Coordinates of C-alpha atoms and ligand atoms in Angstrom, one line a residue:
M698 CA 0.0 0.0 0.0
T699 CA 1.3 3.5 -0.7
A700 CA 1.7 6.0 2.0
R701 CA -0.7 8.9 2.7
I702 CA 1.0 12.1 1.5
L703 CA 0.9 15.0 3.9
D704 CA 0.1 18.2 2.1
G705 CA 2.2 20.8 4.0
K706 CA 1.2 23.4 1.4
A707 CA -2.5 23.0 2.1
V708 CA -2.0 23.0 5.9
A709 CA 0.3 26.0 5.7
A710 CA -2.3 27.9 3.5
R711 CA -5.0 27.3 6.1
I712 CA -2.7 28.6 8.9
R713 CA -1.8 31.7 6.8
A714 CA -5.4 32.4 6.2
E715 CA -6.1 32.4 9.9
I716 CA -3.1 34.7 10.6
R717 CA -4.2 37.1 7.9
Q718 CA -7.6 37.3 9.6
R719 CA -6.1 37.9 13.0
V720 CA -3.8 40.5 11.7
E721 CA -6.7 42.4 10.0
E722 CA -8.7 42.2 13.3
R723 CA -5.9 43.6 15.4
V724 CA -5.2 46.5 12.9
K725 CA -9.0 47.3 12.7
S726 CA -9.1 47.5 16.5
G727 CA -6.2 50.0 16.5
L728 CA -3.3 47.7 17.5
P729 CA -0.1 48.0 15.5
R730 CA 0.5 46.0 12.4
P731 CA 3.0 43.2 13.2
G732 CA 6.5 43.8 11.7
L733 CA 9.3 41.5 10.9
A734 CA 12.8 42.6 10.3
T735 CA 14.9 40.3 8.0
V736 CA 18.7 40.4 8.2
L737 CA 20.5 38.8 5.3
V738 CA 24.3 39.0 5.2
G739 CA 26.2 38.0 2.1
D740 CA 25.2 36.5 -1.2
D741 CA 24.3 32.9 -0.5
P742 CA 21.7 32.3 -3.3
A743 CA 19.6 29.9 -1.3
S744 CA 19.4 32.3 1.6
H745 CA 18.3 35.1 -0.8
V746 CA 15.5 32.8 -2.1
Y747 CA 14.4 31.9 1.4
V748 CA 14.3 35.5 2.7
R749 CA 12.4 36.6 -0.4
M750 CA 9.8 33.9 0.1
K751 CA 9.5 34.9 3.8
R752 CA 9.0 38.6 3.0
K753 CA 6.4 37.7 0.3
A754 CA 4.5 35.5 2.8
C755 CA 4.5 38.4 5.3
Q756 CA 3.1 40.8 2.7
E757 CA 0.3 38.3 1.9
V758 CA -0.9 38.2 5.5
G759 CA -0.5 41.9 6.2
I760 CA 2.7 41.7 8.3
E761 CA 5.0 44.6 7.5
S762 CA 8.6 43.5 6.6
F763 CA 11.7 45.5 7.2
P764 CA 14.4 44.1 4.9
H765 CA 18.1 44.6 5.8
E766 CA 20.8 43.3 3.5
L767 CA 24.5 43.6 4.4
P768 CA 27.4 42.6 2.2
A769 CA 29.4 39.5 2.8
T770 CA 32.2 41.8 4.1
A771 CA 30.0 43.2 6.9
T772 CA 31.8 43.4 10.2
Q773 CA 30.7 41.8 13.5
E774 CA 30.2 45.4 14.8
E775 CA 28.0 46.4 11.9
V776 CA 25.7 43.4 12.3
E777 CA 25.6 43.8 16.1
D778 CA 24.7 47.5 15.7
L779 CA 21.9 46.6 13.3
I780 CA 20.5 44.1 15.8
M781 CA 20.6 46.6 18.6
Q782 CA 18.8 49.2 16.5
L783 CA 16.1 46.7 15.6
N784 CA 15.7 45.7 19.2
Q785 CA 14.8 49.3 20.0
D786 CA 12.5 49.8 17.0
P787 CA 8.8 49.6 18.1
R788 CA 7.6 48.8 14.6
V789 CA 9.7 45.6 14.6
H790 CA 8.2 42.8 16.6
G791 CA 10.3 40.0 15.2
I792 CA 13.9 39.8 14.1
L793 CA 15.1 37.1 11.7
V794 CA 18.7 36.7 11.0
Q795 CA 19.0 34.3 8.0
L796 CA 21.5 31.5 8.6
P797 CA 24.2 30.5 7.7
L798 CA 26.1 33.7 8.3
P799 CA 29.5 34.3 6.6
K800 CA 32.2 32.4 8.4
H801 CA 34.0 35.4 9.9
L802 CA 30.9 36.4 11.9
D803 CA 30.2 35.1 15.4
E804 CA 26.7 33.6 15.0
E805 CA 26.4 32.8 18.7
R806 CA 27.0 36.4 19.8
I807 CA 24.6 37.8 17.1
L808 CA 21.7 35.5 17.9
G809 CA 22.2 36.1 21.7
L810 CA 21.9 39.8 21.1
I811 CA 18.4 39.6 19.8
D812 CA 15.8 40.7 22.3
I813 CA 14.1 37.4 23.4
H814 CA 10.7 39.0 22.9
K815 CA 11.6 39.5 19.2
D816 CA 13.3 36.1 18.7
V817 CA 10.8 34.7 16.2
D818 CA 13.3 32.1 15.0
G819 CA 13.6 30.8 18.6
F820 CA 17.4 30.5 18.3
H821 CA 18.3 32.8 21.3
P822 CA 20.1 30.6 23.9
V823 CA 17.5 31.5 26.5
N824 CA 14.6 30.2 24.3
I825 CA 16.5 27.0 23.3
G826 CA 17.6 26.5 27.0
R827 CA 13.9 26.7 28.1
L828 CA 12.9 24.3 25.3
A829 CA 15.5 21.9 26.7
Q830 CA 14.3 22.0 30.3
K831 CA 11.3 20.4 32.0
G832 CA 8.6 22.8 33.2
R833 CA 10.0 25.7 31.3
E834 CA 8.4 27.4 28.3
P835 CA 10.3 29.2 25.6
L836 CA 8.7 32.4 24.2
F837 CA 9.2 31.0 20.6
V838 CA 9.9 27.6 19.2
P839 CA 12.1 27.3 16.0
C840 CA 10.0 27.4 12.9
T841 CA 10.9 24.2 11.1
P842 CA 10.6 22.0 14.2
A843 CA 7.3 23.7 15.1
G844 CA 6.0 23.1 11.6
I845 CA 6.9 19.5 11.8
M846 CA 5.0 19.1 15.1
V847 CA 1.9 20.7 13.5
L848 CA 2.1 18.3 10.5
L849 CA 2.4 15.3 12.9
E850 CA -0.7 16.5 14.7
E851 CA -2.6 17.1 11.4
A852 CA -1.7 13.5 10.5
G853 CA -3.2 12.3 13.7
V854 CA 0.1 10.7 14.8
N855 CA 0.1 9.6 18.4
L856 CA 3.6 10.4 19.8
E857 CA 2.9 9.1 23.3
G858 CA 5.5 6.4 23.8
A859 CA 6.3 6.3 20.1
K860 CA 9.8 5.6 18.9
A861 CA 11.1 8.7 17.0
V862 CA 14.4 8.8 15.2
V863 CA 15.8 12.1 14.1
L864 CA 18.5 12.0 11.4
G865 CA 20.7 15.2 11.9
R866 CA 21.6 17.2 15.0
S867 CA 21.7 20.8 13.6
N868 CA 20.8 23.8 15.8
I869 CA 18.1 24.8 13.3
V870 CA 16.2 21.5 13.0
G871 CA 17.6 18.2 14.4
M872 CA 18.3 19.3 18.0
P873 CA 15.2 21.4 18.5
V874 CA 12.8 18.8 16.9
A875 CA 14.3 16.1 19.2
L876 CA 13.5 18.3 22.2
L877 CA 10.0 18.9 21.0
L878 CA 9.4 15.2 20.4
I879 CA 10.7 14.4 23.9
R880 CA 8.2 17.0 25.3
A881 CA 5.5 15.1 23.4
N882 CA 6.5 11.9 25.3
A883 CA 8.2 10.2 22.3
T884 CA 11.3 8.1 22.9
V885 CA 13.9 9.9 20.8
T886 CA 17.1 8.7 19.1
V887 CA 19.3 11.4 17.4
C888 CA 21.5 10.0 14.6
H889 CA 24.3 11.8 12.9
S890 CA 27.4 11.3 10.7
R891 CA 29.1 9.1 13.3
T892 CA 26.2 6.9 14.0
R893 CA 27.0 3.2 13.4
D894 CA 24.6 1.3 11.1
L895 CA 22.1 4.1 10.4
P896 CA 19.5 1.8 8.6
A897 CA 19.4 -0.4 11.7
E898 CA 18.4 2.7 13.8
T899 CA 16.0 4.2 11.3
R900 CA 14.2 0.8 10.9
Q901 CA 13.2 1.1 14.5
A902 CA 11.3 4.4 14.0
D903 CA 7.6 4.8 14.2
V904 CA 8.3 8.4 13.3
L905 CA 11.4 9.2 11.2
I906 CA 12.5 12.8 10.7
A907 CA 15.2 13.2 8.0
A908 CA 17.2 16.5 8.3
V909 CA 20.7 15.9 7.1
G910 CA 20.9 17.6 3.7
R911 CA 21.9 14.4 1.7
P912 CA 19.8 13.9 -1.4
E913 CA 17.6 10.8 -1.2
M914 CA 19.7 9.2 1.4
V915 CA 16.9 7.3 3.2
K916 CA 16.0 4.2 1.2
A917 CA 12.9 2.0 1.4
D918 CA 14.8 -0.6 3.4
W919 CA 15.7 2.0 6.1
V920 CA 12.0 2.4 6.9
K921 CA 9.7 0.3 9.1
P922 CA 6.5 -0.5 7.2
G923 CA 3.7 1.9 8.1
A924 CA 6.1 4.5 9.7
V925 CA 5.6 8.3 9.5
V926 CA 8.4 9.8 7.5
I927 CA 9.0 13.6 7.6
D928 CA 11.5 14.9 5.0
V929 CA 13.2 18.2 6.0
G930 CA 15.8 18.1 3.2
V931 CA 15.8 20.5 0.3
N932 CA 18.6 19.5 -2.0
R933 CA 19.3 20.7 -5.5
V934 CA 20.3 17.9 -7.9
E935 CA 21.1 18.1 -11.6
A936 CA 18.2 17.3 -13.9
P937 CA 19.3 18.1 -17.5
D938 CA 15.8 17.3 -18.9
T939 CA 14.1 20.1 -16.8
P940 CA 13.8 23.7 -17.8
K941 CA 16.0 24.9 -14.9
G942 CA 18.5 22.1 -15.3
Y943 CA 18.0 21.0 -11.7
K944 CA 15.3 19.7 -9.4
L945 CA 14.7 19.7 -5.7
V946 CA 14.7 16.5 -3.8
G947 CA 14.5 15.7 -0.2
D948 CA 16.7 13.5 2.1
V949 CA 14.2 10.6 1.5
A950 CA 14.1 8.6 -1.7
F951 CA 10.4 9.5 -2.0
D952 CA 9.3 7.2 -4.8
E953 CA 10.5 4.0 -3.1
V954 CA 9.9 5.0 0.5
K955 CA 6.3 5.9 -0.2
E956 CA 5.7 2.3 -0.9
V957 CA 6.7 1.3 2.6
A958 CA 5.8 4.2 4.8
G959 CA 2.3 4.9 6.3
V960 CA 2.5 8.7 5.9
I961 CA 5.2 10.8 4.1
T962 CA 5.9 14.4 3.4
P963 CA 6.8 15.5 -0.2
V964 CA 9.6 17.8 -1.3
P965 CA 8.7 20.4 -2.2
G966 CA 5.3 21.0 -0.6
G967 CA 5.8 19.3 2.7
V968 CA 7.8 20.8 5.6
G969 CA 9.0 23.9 3.7
P970 CA 5.7 25.8 3.6
M971 CA 5.2 25.0 7.3
T972 CA 8.4 26.7 8.2
I973 CA 7.2 30.0 6.7
A974 CA 3.7 29.6 8.2
M975 CA 5.3 29.2 11.7
L976 CA 7.5 32.3 11.2
L977 CA 4.3 34.3 10.5
K978 CA 2.7 32.8 13.6
N979 CA 5.7 33.6 15.7
T980 CA 5.7 37.2 14.4
L981 CA 2.1 37.7 15.2
R982 CA 2.7 36.2 18.7
A983 CA 5.6 38.7 19.1
A984 CA 3.3 41.6 18.3
E985 CA 0.8 40.2 20.8
L986 CA 3.5 40.0 23.5
A987 CA 4.4 43.6 22.8
D988 CA 0.7 44.5 23.2
R989 CA 0.8 43.0 26.7
E990 CA 3.9 45.0 27.6
R991 CA 2.1 48.1 26.4
V992 CA -0.8 47.3 28.7
A993 CA 1.6 46.7 31.6
L994 CA 3.4 50.1 31.2
Ligands
LIG2338 N1 18.4 28.8 7.5 C1 17.8 27.7 7.3 N2 16.6 27.6 7.9 C2 16.5 28.7 8.6 C3 15.5 29.2 9.5 O1 14.5 28.5 9.8 N3 15.7 30.4 10.1 C4 16.8 31.1 9.8 N4 17.0 32.3 10.4 N5 17.8 30.7 9.0 C5 17.6 29.5 8.4

């Protein structure tokens, strides 16, 4: 039997429509329009595409975007000055620093400078620290992991006691999604480049999250029959017979894995649109947090 395909694009469209409505309502009631500042340093082509998509999505739901582009030669001080300026700007409710940053910049310092109330990516060490601790609540959860959890809920996946395997331990996806799965009472294994016998690990998974950035690495015989497979990978591979000369594939060999899995996300149209929907949701939440501060003053 072939797997049920989880349509992230459709779920994201629904969430975006809800956000658009909530933004309109708050603006009608006299509250400020939510604002997102995007900080893009350097000329990584994929980062430019992602930031453009995020800004377009903001526009569609009525969130104002404040784009900032710095050259690849920008200094640590220039980026830090920009962050501090955005922290002070009342029109800016969320600050997104697109990663990766050029190598000469200190990412940890830059992300740590963002006001945690504006940390819509959830990468500030305080937000990540809270995510990692029992009984603590981060103000924001990183967007791709949050989107994955929404997709799992949409699919009706019961995580209670389930065996989840996460492929990849990045700060952006692997680690935070593992923390979220633990919070949802799954038993979680995080696999990485040094893991011995990866297929033996992944075959145990009721829920398999692939976030390694290796085109079509996960094969059919890596997957337990009926498993839920979430593919976070977005990899460009050559495809001479297509107009662009390349196509996007995930970390999962979709055509063969869909014959084994119970549920699977496609690439594109699975996790990607959810990341952007969660960014919009976090930005609206940041504006709502700022409303409360205003009331408290
Ligand atoms: N680079 C890849 N994914 C992300 C993301 O979700 N947020 C940011 N800021 N950079 C990224």
